[in-house]
mmCIF file of C-alpha atoms in Angstrom:
data_model
loop_
_atom_site.group_PDB
_atom_site.id
_atom_site.type_symbol
_atom_site.label_atom_id
_atom_site.label_comp_id
_atom_site.label_asym_id
_atom_site.label_seq_id
_atom_site.Cartn_x
_atom_site.Cartn_y
_atom_site.Cartn_z
ATOM 1 C CA MET A 1 0.000 0.000 0.000
ATOM 2 C CA THR A 2 1.297 3.423 -0.884
ATOM 3 C CA THR A 3 0.460 6.262 1.452
ATOM 4 C CA SER A 4 1.243 9.933 1.384
ATOM 5 C CA ALA A 5 3.710 9.251 4.180
ATOM 6 C CA SER A 6 5.645 6.835 1.971
ATOM 7 C CA VAL A 7 5.955 9.276 -0.933
ATOM 8 C CA PRO A 8 9.194 11.283 -0.872
ATOM 9 C CA THR A 9 8.603 14.832 0.231
ATOM 10 C CA GLU A 10 9.587 17.724 -1.948
ATOM 11 C CA PRO A 11 10.714 21.192 -0.982
ATOM 12 C CA GLU A 12 7.824 23.578 -0.439
ATOM 13 C CA ASP A 13 8.913 25.580 -3.509
ATOM 14 C CA ALA A 14 8.336 22.560 -5.743
ATOM 15 C CA MET A 15 4.841 22.089 -4.313
ATOM 16 C CA SER A 16 3.903 25.725 -4.978
ATOM 17 C CA HIS A 17 4.692 25.330 -8.690
ATOM 18 C CA ARG A 18 2.151 22.537 -9.022
ATOM 19 C CA GLY A 19 -0.466 23.964 -6.654
ATOM 20 C CA SER A 20 -1.422 23.459 -3.084
ATOM 21 C CA VAL A 21 -2.316 20.262 -1.279
ATOM 22 C CA THR A 22 -5.941 21.326 -1.614
ATOM 23 C CA ASP A 23 -5.459 21.603 -5.398
ATOM 24 C CA ARG A 24 -4.145 18.023 -5.356
ATOM 25 C CA LEU A 25 -7.238 16.884 -3.469
ATOM 26 C CA VAL A 26 -9.565 18.693 -5.872
ATOM 27 C CA ASP A 27 -7.769 17.063 -8.815
ATOM 28 C CA ALA A 28 -8.185 13.664 -7.182
ATOM 29 C CA ASN A 29 -11.878 14.374 -6.685
ATOM 30 C CA GLU A 30 -12.298 15.168 -10.369
ATOM 31 C CA ARG A 31 -10.810 11.764 -11.258
ATOM 32 C CA TYR A 32 -13.062 10.098 -8.658
ATOM 33 C CA ALA A 33 -16.179 11.883 -9.942
ATOM 34 C CA ALA A 34 -15.427 10.891 -13.542
ATOM 35 C CA ALA A 35 -15.908 7.229 -12.591
ATOM 36 C CA PHE A 36 -18.543 7.827 -9.884
ATOM 37 C CA ALA A 37 -21.878 6.070 -10.046
ATOM 38 C CA ASP A 38 -24.622 6.962 -7.575
ATOM 39 C CA PRO A 39 -24.803 3.962 -5.217
ATOM 40 C CA GLY A 40 -28.482 4.696 -4.576
ATOM 41 C CA MET A 41 -28.171 4.727 -0.789
ATOM 42 C CA ASP A 42 -29.593 7.048 1.777
ATOM 43 C CA ALA A 43 -27.869 8.360 4.907
ATOM 44 C CA ARG A 44 -28.972 5.430 7.097
ATOM 45 C CA PRO A 45 -26.005 3.135 7.711
ATOM 46 C CA VAL A 46 -26.603 -0.431 6.581
ATOM 47 C CA LEU A 47 -25.026 -1.935 9.718
ATOM 48 C CA ARG A 48 -26.838 0.518 12.035
ATOM 49 C CA VAL A 49 -23.558 1.358 13.785
ATOM 50 C CA ALA A 50 -21.726 4.586 14.557
ATOM 51 C CA VAL A 51 -17.950 4.488 14.997
ATOM 52 C CA VAL A 52 -16.267 7.200 17.067
ATOM 53 C CA ALA A 53 -12.515 7.310 16.522
ATOM 54 C CA CYS A 54 -9.459 9.497 16.668
ATOM 55 C CA MET A 55 -8.667 11.663 13.663
ATOM 56 C CA ASP A 56 -5.135 10.239 13.537
ATOM 57 C CA ALA A 57 -4.084 9.751 9.909
ATOM 58 C CA ARG A 58 -2.690 6.284 10.695
ATOM 59 C CA LEU A 59 -6.193 4.872 11.250
ATOM 60 C CA ASP A 60 -7.867 3.708 8.047
ATOM 61 C CA LEU A 61 -11.115 2.745 9.732
ATOM 62 C CA HIS A 62 -12.888 1.288 6.724
ATOM 63 C CA ASP A 63 -10.022 -1.059 5.907
ATOM 64 C CA ALA A 64 -9.269 -1.893 9.545
ATOM 65 C CA LEU A 65 -12.889 -2.824 10.245
ATOM 66 C CA GLY A 66 -13.796 -4.349 6.875
ATOM 67 C CA LEU A 67 -16.367 -1.652 6.179
ATOM 68 C CA GLU A 68 -17.847 -0.632 2.859
ATOM 69 C CA LEU A 69 -19.377 2.663 1.789
ATOM 70 C CA GLY A 70 -22.712 3.060 3.532
ATOM 71 C CA ASP A 71 -22.033 0.595 6.357
ATOM 72 C CA CYS A 72 -21.615 3.048 9.252
ATOM 73 C CA HIS A 73 -21.494 6.592 10.478
ATOM 74 C CA THR A 74 -17.947 7.678 11.261
ATOM 75 C CA ILE A 75 -17.350 10.435 13.799
ATOM 76 C CA ARG A 76 -13.750 11.516 14.280
ATOM 77 C CA ASN A 77 -11.952 14.046 16.453
ATOM 78 C CA ALA A 78 -8.670 14.477 18.302
ATOM 79 C CA GLY A 79 -8.384 11.459 20.590
ATOM 80 C CA GLY A 80 -11.714 9.933 19.630
ATOM 81 C CA VAL A 81 -13.016 11.564 22.787
ATOM 82 C CA VAL A 82 -16.751 11.617 23.496
ATOM 83 C CA THR A 83 -17.388 15.355 23.689
ATOM 84 C CA ASP A 84 -20.683 17.246 23.597
ATOM 85 C CA ASP A 85 -20.383 17.447 19.819
ATOM 86 C CA VAL A 86 -19.887 13.677 19.564
ATOM 87 C CA ILE A 87 -23.031 13.200 21.684
ATOM 88 C CA ARG A 88 -24.815 15.591 19.290
ATOM 89 C CA SER A 89 -23.717 13.526 16.283
ATOM 90 C CA LEU A 90 -24.577 10.211 17.967
ATOM 91 C CA THR A 91 -28.005 11.541 18.943
ATOM 92 C CA ILE A 92 -28.752 12.486 15.340
ATOM 93 C CA SER A 93 -27.287 9.177 14.152
ATOM 94 C CA GLN A 94 -29.569 7.200 16.467
ATOM 95 C CA ARG A 95 -32.752 9.248 16.560
ATOM 96 C CA ALA A 96 -32.921 10.394 12.938
ATOM 97 C CA LEU A 97 -30.893 7.774 11.073
ATOM 98 C CA GLY A 98 -31.466 4.491 12.893
ATOM 99 C CA THR A 99 -28.127 3.458 14.377
ATOM 100 C CA ARG A 100 -28.249 1.125 17.366
ATOM 101 C CA SER A 101 -24.612 0.287 18.162
ATOM 102 C CA VAL A 102 -21.658 2.504 19.090
ATOM 103 C CA VAL A 103 -18.020 1.486 18.642
ATOM 104 C CA LEU A 104 -15.364 3.675 20.257
ATOM 105 C CA ILE A 105 -11.787 3.458 18.987
ATOM 106 C CA HIS A 106 -8.777 5.135 20.583
ATOM 107 C CA HIS A 107 -5.231 4.109 19.640
ATOM 108 C CA THR A 108 -1.718 3.595 20.905
ATOM 109 C CA ASN A 109 0.780 6.466 20.698
ATOM 110 C CA CYS A 110 -1.953 9.110 20.559
ATOM 111 C CA GLY A 111 -0.868 12.728 20.413
ATOM 112 C CA LEU A 112 -3.260 13.595 23.254
ATOM 113 C CA GLU A 113 -1.106 11.505 25.584
ATOM 114 C CA SER A 114 1.654 14.111 25.266
ATOM 115 C CA LEU A 115 -0.558 17.181 25.772
ATOM 116 C CA THR A 116 -2.038 18.705 28.902
ATOM 117 C CA GLU A 117 -4.614 21.389 29.582
ATOM 118 C CA GLU A 118 -1.578 23.717 29.576
ATOM 119 C CA PHE A 119 -2.057 23.631 25.789
ATOM 120 C CA ARG A 120 -5.228 25.736 26.251
ATOM 121 C CA HIS A 121 -3.384 28.195 28.475
ATOM 122 C CA ASP A 122 -0.569 28.577 25.939
ATOM 123 C CA LEU A 123 -3.112 29.087 23.178
ATOM 124 C CA GLU A 124 -4.886 31.749 25.231
ATOM 125 C CA MET A 125 -1.592 33.553 25.803
ATOM 126 C CA GLU A 126 -0.827 33.431 22.077
ATOM 127 C CA VAL A 127 -4.174 34.572 20.653
ATOM 128 C CA GLY A 128 -5.644 36.513 23.571
ATOM 129 C CA GLN A 129 -8.749 34.385 23.919
ATOM 130 C CA ARG A 130 -9.356 31.239 26.000
ATOM 131 C CA PRO A 131 -10.732 28.339 23.969
ATOM 132 C CA ALA A 132 -14.228 27.266 25.047
ATOM 133 C CA TRP A 133 -13.269 23.619 24.589
ATOM 134 C CA ALA A 134 -11.185 21.305 26.746
ATOM 135 C CA VAL A 135 -8.141 19.567 25.325
ATOM 136 C CA GLU A 136 -9.334 16.240 26.805
ATOM 137 C CA ALA A 137 -5.738 15.063 27.107
ATOM 138 C CA PHE A 138 -5.099 11.751 28.854
ATOM 139 C CA ARG A 139 -2.249 9.589 30.114
ATOM 140 C CA ASP A 140 -4.005 6.214 30.188
ATOM 141 C CA VAL A 141 -5.651 5.296 26.885
ATOM 142 C CA GLU A 142 -7.616 2.397 28.410
ATOM 143 C CA GLN A 143 -9.066 4.616 31.124
ATOM 144 C CA ASP A 144 -9.995 7.218 28.523
ATOM 145 C CA VAL A 145 -11.851 4.561 26.499
ATOM 146 C CA ARG A 146 -13.732 3.607 29.691
ATOM 147 C CA GLN A 147 -14.595 7.262 30.308
ATOM 148 C CA SER A 148 -15.844 7.617 26.732
ATOM 149 C CA MET A 149 -17.994 4.476 27.077
ATOM 150 C CA GLN A 150 -19.463 5.878 30.297
ATOM 151 C CA ARG A 151 -20.267 9.203 28.645
ATOM 152 C CA VAL A 152 -22.191 7.424 25.886
ATOM 153 C CA ARG A 153 -23.974 5.050 28.259
ATOM 154 C CA THR A 154 -25.151 7.838 30.564
ATOM 155 C CA SER A 155 -26.221 10.408 27.980
ATOM 156 C CA PRO A 156 -29.938 11.161 28.338
ATOM 157 C CA PHE A 157 -30.122 12.013 24.624
ATOM 158 C CA LEU A 158 -29.168 8.587 23.299
ATOM 159 C CA LEU A 159 -31.860 5.960 22.821
ATOM 160 C CA HIS A 160 -29.518 3.001 22.502
ATOM 161 C CA ALA A 161 -26.714 2.744 25.068
ATOM 162 C CA ASP A 162 -26.762 -1.011 25.619
ATOM 163 C CA ASP A 163 -24.452 -1.900 22.708
ATOM 164 C CA VAL A 164 -21.467 0.377 23.361
ATOM 165 C CA ARG A 165 -18.025 -1.166 23.062
ATOM 166 C CA GLY A 166 -14.590 0.391 23.297
ATOM 167 C CA PHE A 167 -11.259 -0.571 21.758
ATOM 168 C CA VAL A 168 -7.645 0.481 21.475
ATOM 169 C CA PHE A 169 -6.170 0.211 17.973
ATOM 170 C CA ASP A 170 -2.491 -0.689 17.956
ATOM 171 C CA VAL A 171 -0.810 1.520 15.346
ATOM 172 C CA LYS A 172 2.112 -0.933 15.039
ATOM 173 C CA THR A 173 0.107 -4.161 14.506
ATOM 174 C CA GLY A 174 -3.263 -2.921 13.235
ATOM 175 C CA LEU A 175 -5.082 -5.008 15.846
ATOM 176 C CA LEU A 176 -7.960 -3.879 18.032
ATOM 177 C CA ARG A 177 -7.927 -4.701 21.729
ATOM 178 C CA GLU A 178 -11.275 -4.546 23.485
ATOM 179 C CA ILE A 179 -11.425 -2.613 26.734
ATOM 180 C CA ASP A 180 -13.498 -3.927 29.624
ATOM 181 C CA PRO A 181 -15.796 -1.081 30.723
ATOM 182 C CA THR A 182 -15.318 -1.803 34.437
#
């Protein structure tokens, strides 16, 4: 498999002569659209599952979980943390679009393990405004998965909190390890 990370990098000057990274993505979309055929699906996921995961570029969720287009809702953020916005998305996913199961995926070597709430303070000092959001940094990935499971299970907005499972994805092996919620 070839990834962007495995492609030799070029000096920034060379990139500017061919366009920006966004231009590259738009070009790729034009090639994709040329062969695109409407799959005839609606927004309801076939497997009735929502996956909440970290935004880390090393996680190819569809490949790692054997998913196809239309199988699930995918909600990603820094750390895969269950925030108010994740609860908002899960609520819409369940109440309006029929999902019943929630899978939470954190991973080894997460960048949030090296941050602290000091990040917010530094940001406030730099820009002159305190962010309204928490960093949600953590030291123990398993405990953070448990906390995320608890947040989903206790949300009054979610209809289906009985099938909530949490995992840690190992970025070196590609394997999921299930986390006991207790």
